[in-house]
Short mmCIF file of C-alpha atoms in Angstrom, two decimals:
data_model
loop_
_atom_site.label_atom_id
_atom_site.label_comp_id
_atom_site.label_asym_id
_atom_site.label_seq_id
_atom_site.Cartn_x
_atom_site.Cartn_y
_atom_site.Cartn_z
CA UNK A 1 15.53 -17.70 -20.68
CA UNK A 2 13.61 -14.94 -22.45
CA UNK A 3 11.51 -17.25 -24.59
CA UNK A 4 7.75 -16.88 -24.56
CA UNK A 5 7.39 -20.32 -26.14
CA UNK A 6 8.51 -22.12 -22.99
CA UNK A 7 6.08 -20.04 -20.95
CA UNK A 8 3.25 -20.82 -23.34
CA UNK A 9 3.95 -24.55 -23.14
CA UNK A 10 4.21 -24.48 -19.36
CA UNK A 11 0.94 -22.60 -18.95
CA UNK A 12 -0.89 -24.84 -21.42
CA UNK A 13 0.25 -27.91 -19.48
CA UNK A 14 -0.84 -26.24 -16.23
CA UNK A 15 -4.35 -25.67 -17.57
CA UNK A 16 -4.73 -29.10 -19.17
CA UNK A 17 -3.53 -30.92 -16.05
CA UNK A 18 -6.34 -29.27 -14.08
CA UNK A 19 -8.94 -29.64 -16.84
CA UNK A 20 -9.57 -25.90 -16.84
CA UNK A 21 -9.75 -25.41 -20.62
CA UNK A 22 -13.52 -24.95 -20.73
CA UNK A 23 -13.27 -21.94 -18.36
CA UNK A 24 -10.44 -20.41 -20.33
CA UNK A 25 -12.24 -19.03 -23.35
CA UNK A 26 -10.52 -16.01 -24.91
CA UNK A 27 -13.42 -13.86 -23.67
CA UNK A 28 -12.87 -14.96 -20.08
CA UNK A 29 -9.09 -14.72 -20.35
CA UNK A 30 -9.37 -11.14 -21.61
CA UNK A 31 -11.40 -10.33 -18.49
CA UNK A 32 -8.81 -12.02 -16.28
CA UNK A 33 -6.11 -9.96 -18.02
CA UNK A 34 -8.09 -6.81 -17.22
CA UNK A 35 -8.29 -7.76 -13.56
CA UNK A 36 -4.52 -8.23 -13.36
CA UNK A 37 -3.90 -4.90 -15.07
CA UNK A 38 -6.15 -3.30 -12.45
CA UNK A 39 -3.94 -4.74 -9.72
CA UNK A 40 -0.85 -3.40 -11.48
CA UNK A 41 -2.39 0.07 -11.77
CA UNK A 42 -3.13 0.16 -8.03
CA UNK A 43 0.60 0.24 -7.31
CA UNK A 44 1.08 3.39 -9.36
CA UNK A 45 -2.09 5.40 -8.81
CA UNK A 46 -0.92 7.69 -6.00
CA UNK A 47 2.74 7.81 -7.03
CA UNK A 48 4.36 10.86 -8.55
CA UNK A 49 5.83 10.19 -11.97
CA UNK A 50 9.41 10.54 -10.77
CA UNK A 51 8.72 8.22 -7.90
CA UNK A 52 7.47 5.59 -10.34
CA UNK A 53 10.90 5.61 -12.02
CA UNK A 54 12.64 4.60 -8.82
CA UNK A 55 10.65 1.84 -7.21
CA UNK A 56 12.68 -0.96 -5.70
CA UNK A 57 12.73 -3.59 -2.96
CA UNK A 58 9.44 -5.18 -1.96
CA UNK A 59 7.38 -2.80 -4.10
CA UNK A 60 9.41 -3.70 -7.18
CA UNK A 61 8.99 -7.41 -6.51
CA UNK A 62 5.23 -6.96 -6.09
CA UNK A 63 5.02 -5.01 -9.36
CA UNK A 64 7.04 -7.75 -11.11
CA UNK A 65 4.53 -10.34 -9.88
CA UNK A 66 1.57 -8.35 -11.22
CA UNK A 67 3.33 -7.88 -14.55
CA UNK A 68 3.99 -11.62 -14.62
CA UNK A 69 0.25 -12.25 -14.25
CA UNK A 70 -0.46 -9.91 -17.15
CA UNK A 71 2.10 -11.70 -19.34
CA UNK A 72 0.75 -15.11 -18.35
CA UNK A 73 -2.81 -14.26 -19.38
CA UNK A 74 -1.61 -12.52 -22.54
CA UNK A 75 0.33 -15.67 -23.44
CA UNK A 76 -2.71 -17.85 -22.69
CA UNK A 77 -4.96 -15.76 -24.96
CA UNK A 78 -2.40 -15.88 -27.76
CA UNK A 79 -2.12 -19.66 -27.37
CA UNK A 80 -5.90 -20.17 -27.44
CA UNK A 81 -6.24 -17.98 -30.54
CA UNK A 82 -3.15 -19.26 -32.34
CA UNK A 83 -1.54 -15.83 -32.40
CA UNK A 84 2.26 -15.41 -32.52
CA UNK A 85 2.50 -12.64 -29.97
CA UNK A 86 6.14 -11.68 -30.44
CA UNK A 87 5.87 -11.65 -34.22
CA UNK A 88 2.78 -9.42 -33.93
CA UNK A 89 4.67 -7.05 -31.63
CA UNK A 90 7.62 -6.80 -34.03
CA UNK A 91 5.22 -6.03 -36.87
CA UNK A 92 3.55 -3.34 -34.77
CA UNK A 93 6.96 -1.85 -33.96
CA UNK A 94 7.79 -1.62 -37.64
CA UNK A 95 4.42 0.04 -38.30
CA UNK A 96 5.17 2.55 -35.56
CA UNK A 97 8.55 3.28 -37.13
CA UNK A 98 6.81 4.22 -40.35
CA UNK A 99 3.94 6.07 -38.65
CA UNK A 100 6.20 8.20 -36.46
CA UNK A 101 9.33 8.96 -38.55
CA UNK A 102 12.11 9.73 -36.13
CA UNK A 103 13.17 12.93 -37.88
CA UNK A 104 9.69 14.39 -37.72
CA UNK A 105 8.72 13.26 -34.23
CA UNK A 106 11.96 13.87 -32.40
CA UNK A 107 11.05 15.58 -29.15
CA UNK A 108 7.44 15.91 -30.16
CA UNK A 109 4.64 14.03 -28.53
CA UNK A 110 1.11 14.20 -29.75
CA UNK A 111 -1.47 13.56 -27.11
CA UNK A 112 -3.57 11.51 -26.65
CA UNK A 113 -2.05 9.60 -29.57
CA UNK A 114 -0.11 6.57 -28.57
CA UNK A 115 2.88 5.40 -30.48
CA UNK B 1 11.84 -15.16 -33.16
CA UNK B 2 10.09 -15.51 -29.81
CA UNK B 3 12.59 -13.45 -27.86
CA UNK B 4 11.37 -10.56 -25.75
CA UNK B 5 14.92 -9.20 -25.53
CA UNK B 6 14.98 -8.19 -29.18
CA UNK B 7 11.61 -6.50 -28.76
CA UNK B 8 12.83 -4.65 -25.68
CA UNK B 9 15.92 -3.39 -27.49
CA UNK B 10 13.93 -2.33 -30.53
CA UNK B 11 11.40 -0.42 -28.46
CA UNK B 12 14.06 1.27 -26.36
CA UNK B 13 15.81 2.46 -29.53
CA UNK B 14 12.46 3.68 -30.89
CA UNK B 15 11.86 5.80 -27.80
CA UNK B 16 15.40 7.17 -27.54
CA UNK B 17 15.53 8.14 -31.22
CA UNK B 18 12.44 10.31 -30.68
CA UNK B 19 13.55 11.66 -27.32
CA UNK B 20 10.36 10.40 -25.68
CA UNK B 21 11.93 9.01 -22.50
CA UNK B 22 10.69 11.81 -20.26
CA UNK B 23 7.07 11.02 -21.18
CA UNK B 24 7.56 7.32 -20.61
CA UNK B 25 7.59 7.08 -16.86
CA UNK B 26 6.37 3.73 -15.52
CA UNK B 27 3.28 5.52 -14.20
CA UNK B 28 2.39 6.84 -17.66
CA UNK B 29 3.27 3.56 -19.35
CA UNK B 30 0.96 1.66 -17.00
CA UNK B 31 -1.84 4.03 -18.06
CA UNK B 32 -1.01 3.47 -21.73
CA UNK B 33 -1.10 -0.28 -21.10
CA UNK B 34 -4.58 0.12 -19.59
CA UNK B 35 -5.78 1.99 -22.64
CA UNK B 36 -4.58 -0.78 -24.95
CA UNK B 37 -6.22 -3.44 -22.80
CA UNK B 38 -9.47 -1.45 -23.09
CA UNK B 39 -9.20 -1.63 -26.88
CA UNK B 40 -8.61 -5.39 -26.67
CA UNK B 41 -11.67 -5.85 -24.44
CA UNK B 42 -13.88 -3.98 -26.91
CA UNK B 43 -13.41 -6.80 -29.42
CA UNK B 44 -14.78 -9.39 -27.00
CA UNK B 45 -17.47 -7.56 -25.06
CA UNK B 46 -20.53 -8.60 -27.06
CA UNK B 47 -19.19 -12.00 -28.16
CA UNK B 48 -20.49 -15.27 -26.79
CA UNK B 49 -17.78 -17.34 -25.14
CA UNK B 50 -17.84 -20.00 -27.84
CA UNK B 51 -17.62 -17.38 -30.51
CA UNK B 52 -14.51 -15.98 -28.85
CA UNK B 53 -12.79 -19.35 -29.36
CA UNK B 54 -13.22 -19.17 -33.11
CA UNK B 55 -12.33 -15.71 -34.25
CA UNK B 56 -10.34 -15.52 -37.47
CA UNK B 57 -9.64 -13.40 -40.54
CA UNK B 58 -9.69 -9.62 -40.13
CA UNK B 59 -10.99 -9.80 -36.56
CA UNK B 60 -8.13 -12.10 -35.54
CA UNK B 61 -5.58 -9.78 -37.13
CA UNK B 62 -7.09 -6.79 -35.31
CA UNK B 63 -7.00 -8.67 -31.99
CA UNK B 64 -3.35 -9.62 -32.64
CA UNK B 65 -2.50 -5.95 -33.16
CA UNK B 66 -4.14 -4.94 -29.87
CA UNK B 67 -2.33 -7.75 -28.05
CA UNK B 68 0.92 -6.56 -29.65
CA UNK B 69 0.31 -3.09 -28.18
CA UNK B 70 -0.22 -4.62 -24.74
CA UNK B 71 3.01 -6.62 -25.02
CA UNK B 72 4.94 -3.57 -26.25
CA UNK B 73 3.92 -1.45 -23.26
CA UNK B 74 4.47 -4.32 -20.86
CA UNK B 75 7.99 -4.73 -22.27
CA UNK B 76 8.60 -0.98 -22.01
CA UNK B 77 7.57 -0.91 -18.34
CA UNK B 78 9.77 -3.90 -17.56
CA UNK B 79 12.71 -2.23 -19.30
CA UNK B 80 12.24 1.07 -17.44
CA UNK B 81 12.01 -0.75 -14.09
CA UNK B 82 14.76 -3.29 -14.77
CA UNK B 83 12.41 -6.24 -14.39
CA UNK B 84 13.05 -9.55 -16.16
CA UNK B 85 9.50 -10.17 -17.31
CA UNK B 86 9.85 -13.74 -18.54
CA UNK B 87 11.76 -14.85 -15.46
CA UNK B 88 9.04 -13.28 -13.27
CA UNK B 89 6.37 -15.13 -15.24
CA UNK B 90 8.16 -18.47 -14.86
CA UNK B 91 8.44 -17.86 -11.12
CA UNK B 92 4.73 -17.04 -10.93
CA UNK B 93 3.92 -20.25 -12.86
CA UNK B 94 5.88 -22.27 -10.36
CA UNK B 95 4.07 -20.55 -7.49
CA UNK B 96 0.75 -21.40 -9.14
CA UNK B 97 1.83 -25.03 -9.46
CA UNK B 98 2.34 -25.16 -5.70
CA UNK B 99 -0.76 -23.11 -4.87
CA UNK B 100 -3.11 -25.19 -7.03
CA UNK B 101 -1.84 -28.79 -6.81
CA UNK B 102 -3.06 -30.60 -9.89
CA UNK B 103 -4.48 -33.56 -7.97
CA UNK B 104 -6.59 -31.37 -5.78
CA UNK B 105 -7.76 -28.84 -8.36
CA UNK B 106 -8.43 -31.16 -11.27
CA UNK B 107 -11.78 -30.11 -12.74
CA UNK B 108 -12.42 -27.67 -9.95
CA UNK B 109 -12.45 -23.97 -10.39
CA UNK B 110 -12.82 -21.57 -7.54
CA UNK B 111 -14.32 -18.31 -8.50
CA UNK B 112 -13.39 -15.49 -8.46
CA UNK B 113 -9.97 -16.83 -7.63
CA UNK B 114 -7.53 -16.63 -10.42
CA UNK B 115 -4.87 -19.17 -10.95
CA UNK C 1 -31.81 9.32 -2.25
CA UNK C 2 -30.65 8.94 -5.84
CA UNK C 3 -28.89 12.28 -6.01
CA UNK C 4 -25.27 12.39 -7.10
CA UNK C 5 -24.95 15.92 -5.72
CA UNK C 6 -25.12 14.73 -2.12
CA UNK C 7 -22.52 12.07 -2.86
CA UNK C 8 -20.24 14.63 -4.49
CA UNK C 9 -20.50 16.96 -1.49
CA UNK C 10 -19.89 14.13 0.97
CA UNK C 11 -16.82 12.88 -0.87
CA UNK C 12 -15.38 16.37 -1.27
CA UNK C 13 -15.73 16.94 2.47
CA UNK C 14 -14.12 13.55 3.13
CA UNK C 15 -11.09 14.49 1.05
CA UNK C 16 -10.74 18.02 2.41
CA UNK C 17 -11.01 16.87 6.03
CA UNK C 18 -8.01 14.58 5.46
CA UNK C 19 -6.08 17.09 3.36
CA UNK C 20 -5.85 14.62 0.50
CA UNK C 21 -6.59 17.06 -2.33
CA UNK C 22 -3.02 17.19 -3.59
CA UNK C 23 -3.03 13.40 -4.20
CA UNK C 24 -6.36 13.51 -5.95
CA UNK C 25 -5.45 14.95 -9.30
CA UNK C 26 -7.77 13.86 -12.12
CA UNK C 27 -4.88 11.80 -13.53
CA UNK C 28 -4.49 9.87 -10.28
CA UNK C 29 -8.23 9.53 -9.79
CA UNK C 30 -8.61 8.04 -13.26
CA UNK C 31 -6.01 5.43 -12.29
CA UNK C 32 -7.85 4.70 -9.04
CA UNK C 33 -11.06 4.30 -11.05
CA UNK C 34 -9.28 1.76 -13.28
CA UNK C 35 -8.16 -0.23 -10.26
CA UNK C 36 -11.72 -0.43 -8.92
CA UNK C 37 -13.05 -1.50 -12.31
CA UNK C 38 -10.43 -4.27 -12.28
CA UNK C 39 -11.81 -5.50 -8.96
CA UNK C 40 -15.34 -5.44 -10.39
CA UNK C 41 -14.25 -7.44 -13.44
CA UNK C 42 -12.69 -10.13 -11.24
CA UNK C 43 -16.15 -11.08 -9.99
CA UNK C 44 -17.39 -11.78 -13.50
CA UNK C 45 -14.41 -13.23 -15.32
CA UNK C 46 -15.13 -16.95 -14.90
CA UNK C 47 -18.93 -16.64 -14.82
CA UNK C 48 -21.14 -17.77 -17.66
CA UNK C 49 -23.27 -14.98 -19.07
CA UNK C 50 -26.50 -16.45 -17.73
CA UNK C 51 -24.96 -16.88 -14.33
CA UNK C 52 -24.04 -13.20 -14.30
CA UNK C 53 -27.74 -12.34 -14.63
CA UNK C 54 -28.59 -14.14 -11.44
CA UNK C 55 -26.03 -13.23 -8.82
CA UNK C 56 -27.38 -12.63 -5.34
CA UNK C 57 -26.55 -12.86 -1.65
CA UNK C 58 -22.97 -12.17 -0.58
CA UNK C 59 -21.69 -12.03 -4.16
CA UNK C 60 -24.27 -9.38 -5.05
CA UNK C 61 -23.34 -7.31 -2.02
CA UNK C 62 -19.64 -7.54 -2.93
CA UNK C 63 -20.39 -6.47 -6.50
CA UNK C 64 -22.46 -3.53 -5.20
CA UNK C 65 -19.49 -2.41 -3.09
CA UNK C 66 -17.12 -2.50 -6.08
CA UNK C 67 -19.64 -0.58 -8.17
CA UNK C 68 -19.93 1.95 -5.35
CA UNK C 69 -16.15 2.48 -5.50
CA UNK C 70 -16.35 3.07 -9.25
CA UNK C 71 -19.16 5.62 -8.78
CA UNK C 72 -17.28 7.35 -5.97
CA UNK C 73 -14.14 7.89 -8.07
CA UNK C 74 -16.20 8.88 -11.11
CA UNK C 75 -17.97 11.48 -8.96
CA UNK C 76 -14.63 12.72 -7.57
CA UNK C 77 -13.18 13.17 -11.07
CA UNK C 78 -16.29 15.05 -12.22
CA UNK C 79 -16.09 17.30 -9.16
CA UNK C 80 -12.39 18.07 -9.70
CA UNK C 81 -12.98 18.87 -13.38
CA UNK C 82 -16.25 20.75 -12.91
CA UNK C 83 -18.18 18.30 -15.08
CA UNK C 84 -21.92 17.72 -14.61
CA UNK C 85 -21.86 13.96 -14.92
CA UNK C 86 -25.59 13.28 -15.10
CA UNK C 87 -26.18 16.03 -17.63
CA UNK C 88 -23.34 14.62 -19.76
CA UNK C 89 -24.89 11.14 -19.56
CA UNK C 90 -28.31 12.43 -20.63
CA UNK C 91 -26.70 14.20 -23.58
CA UNK C 92 -24.88 11.02 -24.54
CA UNK C 93 -28.16 9.07 -24.35
CA UNK C 94 -29.79 11.51 -26.70
CA UNK C 95 -26.84 11.21 -29.10
CA UNK C 96 -27.22 7.44 -28.98
CA UNK C 97 -30.91 7.76 -29.77
CA UNK C 98 -30.04 9.64 -32.94
CA UNK C 99 -27.06 7.42 -33.82
CA UNK C 100 -28.96 4.15 -33.44
CA UNK C 101 -32.54 4.85 -34.64
CA UNK C 102 -34.77 2.29 -33.01
CA UNK C 103 -36.48 1.28 -36.26
CA UNK C 104 -33.20 0.50 -37.96
CA UNK C 105 -31.38 -1.16 -35.10
CA UNK C 106 -34.18 -3.23 -33.64
CA UNK C 107 -32.72 -6.68 -32.95
CA UNK C 108 -29.48 -5.80 -34.66
CA UNK C 109 -26.21 -5.42 -32.87
CA UNK C 110 -23.09 -4.27 -34.57
CA UNK C 111 -19.93 -5.49 -32.97
CA UNK C 112 -17.60 -4.22 -31.65
CA UNK C 113 -19.55 -0.96 -31.86
CA UNK C 114 -20.89 0.22 -28.58
CA UNK C 115 -24.09 2.10 -28.29
CA UNK D 1 -31.41 17.06 -13.01
CA UNK D 2 -28.90 15.04 -10.98
CA UNK D 3 -31.09 11.97 -10.65
CA UNK D 4 -29.70 8.60 -11.68
CA UNK D 5 -33.22 7.16 -11.73
CA UNK D 6 -34.20 9.12 -14.82
CA UNK D 7 -31.03 7.99 -16.53
CA UNK D 8 -31.68 4.38 -15.60
CA UNK D 9 -35.22 4.53 -17.01
CA UNK D 10 -34.09 6.23 -20.18
CA UNK D 11 -31.35 3.66 -20.81
CA UNK D 12 -33.63 0.74 -20.07
CA UNK D 13 -36.14 2.07 -22.60
CA UNK D 14 -33.33 2.55 -25.11
CA UNK D 15 -32.27 -1.08 -24.79
CA UNK D 16 -35.78 -2.55 -24.83
CA UNK D 17 -36.81 -0.54 -27.90
CA UNK D 18 -33.91 -2.10 -29.81
CA UNK D 19 -34.38 -5.58 -28.35
CA UNK D 20 -30.79 -5.59 -27.10
CA UNK D 21 -31.47 -7.12 -23.66
CA UNK D 22 -30.05 -10.52 -24.54
CA UNK D 23 -26.66 -8.96 -25.36
CA UNK D 24 -26.63 -6.90 -22.19
CA UNK D 25 -25.79 -9.49 -19.58
CA UNK D 26 -23.98 -8.06 -16.55
CA UNK D 27 -20.85 -9.92 -17.70
CA UNK D 28 -20.91 -8.23 -21.10
CA UNK D 29 -21.81 -4.85 -19.61
CA UNK D 30 -18.85 -5.04 -17.24
CA UNK D 31 -16.60 -5.59 -20.26
CA UNK D 32 -18.19 -2.64 -22.06
CA UNK D 33 -17.58 -0.54 -18.94
CA UNK D 34 -13.92 -1.56 -19.05
CA UNK D 35 -13.63 -0.50 -22.66
CA UNK D 36 -15.03 2.95 -21.87
CA UNK D 37 -12.68 3.37 -18.92
CA UNK D 38 -9.82 2.54 -21.29
CA UNK D 39 -10.91 5.40 -23.55
CA UNK D 40 -11.06 7.74 -20.56
CA UNK D 41 -7.55 6.74 -19.47
CA UNK D 42 -6.15 7.50 -22.92
CA UNK D 43 -6.89 11.19 -22.39
CA UNK D 44 -4.76 11.31 -19.25
CA UNK D 45 -1.89 8.94 -19.93
CA UNK D 46 0.73 11.41 -21.16
CA UNK D 47 -0.50 14.37 -19.11
CA UNK D 48 1.40 15.73 -16.14
CA UNK D 49 -0.64 15.67 -12.95
CA UNK D 50 -0.94 19.44 -12.79
CA UNK D 51 -2.02 19.58 -16.37
CA UNK D 52 -4.80 17.11 -15.61
CA UNK D 53 -6.24 19.60 -13.11
CA UNK D 54 -6.67 22.24 -15.76
CA UNK D 55 -8.15 20.64 -18.82
CA UNK D 56 -10.82 22.66 -20.59
CA UNK D 57 -12.41 23.36 -23.97
CA UNK D 58 -12.63 20.51 -26.46
CA UNK D 59 -10.55 18.16 -24.29
CA UNK D 60 -12.86 18.70 -21.33
CA UNK D 61 -15.92 18.03 -23.46
CA UNK D 62 -14.37 14.81 -24.79
CA UNK D 63 -13.51 13.67 -21.25
CA UNK D 64 -17.09 14.43 -20.16
CA UNK D 65 -18.39 12.23 -22.97
CA UNK D 66 -16.16 9.30 -21.94
CA UNK D 67 -17.24 9.72 -18.32
CA UNK D 68 -20.86 9.75 -19.48
CA UNK D 69 -20.28 6.38 -21.18
CA UNK D 70 -18.83 4.98 -17.97
CA UNK D 71 -21.82 6.21 -15.96
CA UNK D 72 -24.27 4.85 -18.54
CA UNK D 73 -22.82 1.33 -18.37
CA UNK D 74 -22.53 1.48 -14.60
CA UNK D 75 -26.21 2.44 -14.42
CA UNK D 76 -27.13 -0.37 -16.84
CA UNK D 77 -25.29 -2.97 -14.74
CA UNK D 78 -26.96 -1.73 -11.56
CA UNK D 79 -30.36 -1.89 -13.25
CA UNK D 80 -29.82 -5.44 -14.53
CA UNK D 81 -28.66 -6.60 -11.09
CA UNK D 82 -31.22 -4.67 -9.06
CA UNK D 83 -28.56 -2.70 -7.20
CA UNK D 84 -29.24 0.78 -5.80
CA UNK D 85 -26.01 2.39 -6.89
CA UNK D 86 -26.27 5.67 -5.02
CA UNK D 87 -27.30 3.99 -1.78
CA UNK D 88 -24.34 1.61 -2.12
CA UNK D 89 -22.00 4.56 -2.67
CA UNK D 90 -23.31 6.38 0.42
CA UNK D 91 -22.78 3.22 2.46
CA UNK D 92 -19.25 2.90 1.15
CA UNK D 93 -18.58 6.56 2.03
CA UNK D 94 -19.71 5.94 5.58
CA UNK D 95 -17.48 2.84 5.78
CA UNK D 96 -14.56 4.96 4.57
CA UNK D 97 -15.31 7.56 7.24
CA UNK D 98 -14.92 4.88 9.89
CA UNK D 99 -11.94 3.18 8.23
CA UNK D 100 -9.97 6.40 7.82
CA UNK D 101 -10.76 8.56 10.87
CA UNK D 102 -10.09 12.15 9.92
CA UNK D 103 -7.97 12.90 12.97
CA UNK D 104 -5.64 10.02 12.31
CA UNK D 105 -5.37 10.28 8.55
CA UNK D 106 -5.14 14.03 8.19
CA UNK D 107 -2.36 14.71 5.68
CA UNK D 108 -1.38 11.07 5.58
CA UNK D 109 -1.81 8.86 2.61
CA UNK D 110 -1.03 5.20 2.67
CA UNK D 111 -0.12 3.78 -0.66
CA UNK D 112 -1.28 1.71 -2.45
CA UNK D 113 -4.28 1.72 -0.18
CA UNK D 114 -7.29 3.40 -1.60
CA UNK D 115 -9.77 5.24 0.48
#
């Protein structure tokens, strides 16, 4: 049940059944993704870092729903552009492995670089 | 090769091997996600909508890499919080199916509502 | 009435009167800014470009309120960090003038470069 | 030197001199704003909260430049839409004063509500 392909197919059918394709250009979908990320951020903005590690109950369910929205739009964009999202992520992981050799970066964290 | 589980495991190992867990609180990871989404948006901001449907070549590869970064951080947050991302997305899809019945919403699009 | 100084003073007083300073670290305020920008984006995500040039009435008032929130948080961050926001913007404008000479860039637009 | 009007005029002239108006629809400008906010966030994502209160030197100058970009795009959007940004922010402040009476909210902070 962790397949993104099923999700992609389900969402594509959802959009086609409502005839919403013409609204869902990659440009617009990227904006919609941004909006959902904004809603996700709102849950964390006043939290202490430690607190953010321990959310549960209703808050956790609400966060899961916002993250679901982000994944849904990300999957839609990838489908519209013909991008294999999971393959791209694995490639990026392998790049990161080379860029940040574990022996050299152990315990070190360069800001504001992102891995 | 479309499994998010493998990606999750790979990323967790990447972080543990470098001893970066203490930096990767959900709060910080949500910020990192935001930064990556910003980089994704930059590719689309001056594009016409139609143009955004037809990107290819080097631009498409660059967009795929930014989307990979978004997925990687999203997967990291889900792992830290113990959220099953794909299950949450399927649930949200089913909610959307009920919220926007296809007979009623065919061809209609309520702005700024998101599906 | 276009002074940011008055706004800065008003917001600082607002925060102090409620004893909210300890929540309003620059890190947290940057997240709050992101959330407000997400709400602003949601108004524009399904709009055509031309449509976005002509919003008015209730939609325009709602957009103005979201933009106000963005400006308020931006002003709060600048106040907390001791940054003169308007001076920084003028400096950036002058840099842009040098970086994009008007004779060379007339009619041209390099994507995804931002001015 | 804290006037947003001067900044607005300067930016409008900048855009007109390069004949960039047709690219600068409010929709596109909102996306450009998002991109700049993403760059601002990247400075803060791995910082501890306390650390974010004490940035200075080169980091502070870089943050000021990102904030300048955010203000520039915000000013551009307001100009294109005919919105008086500072007046809107003062109105919002007054709304907040009523919504969060200082006697009732002193020391209290409701998450994820934003003021």
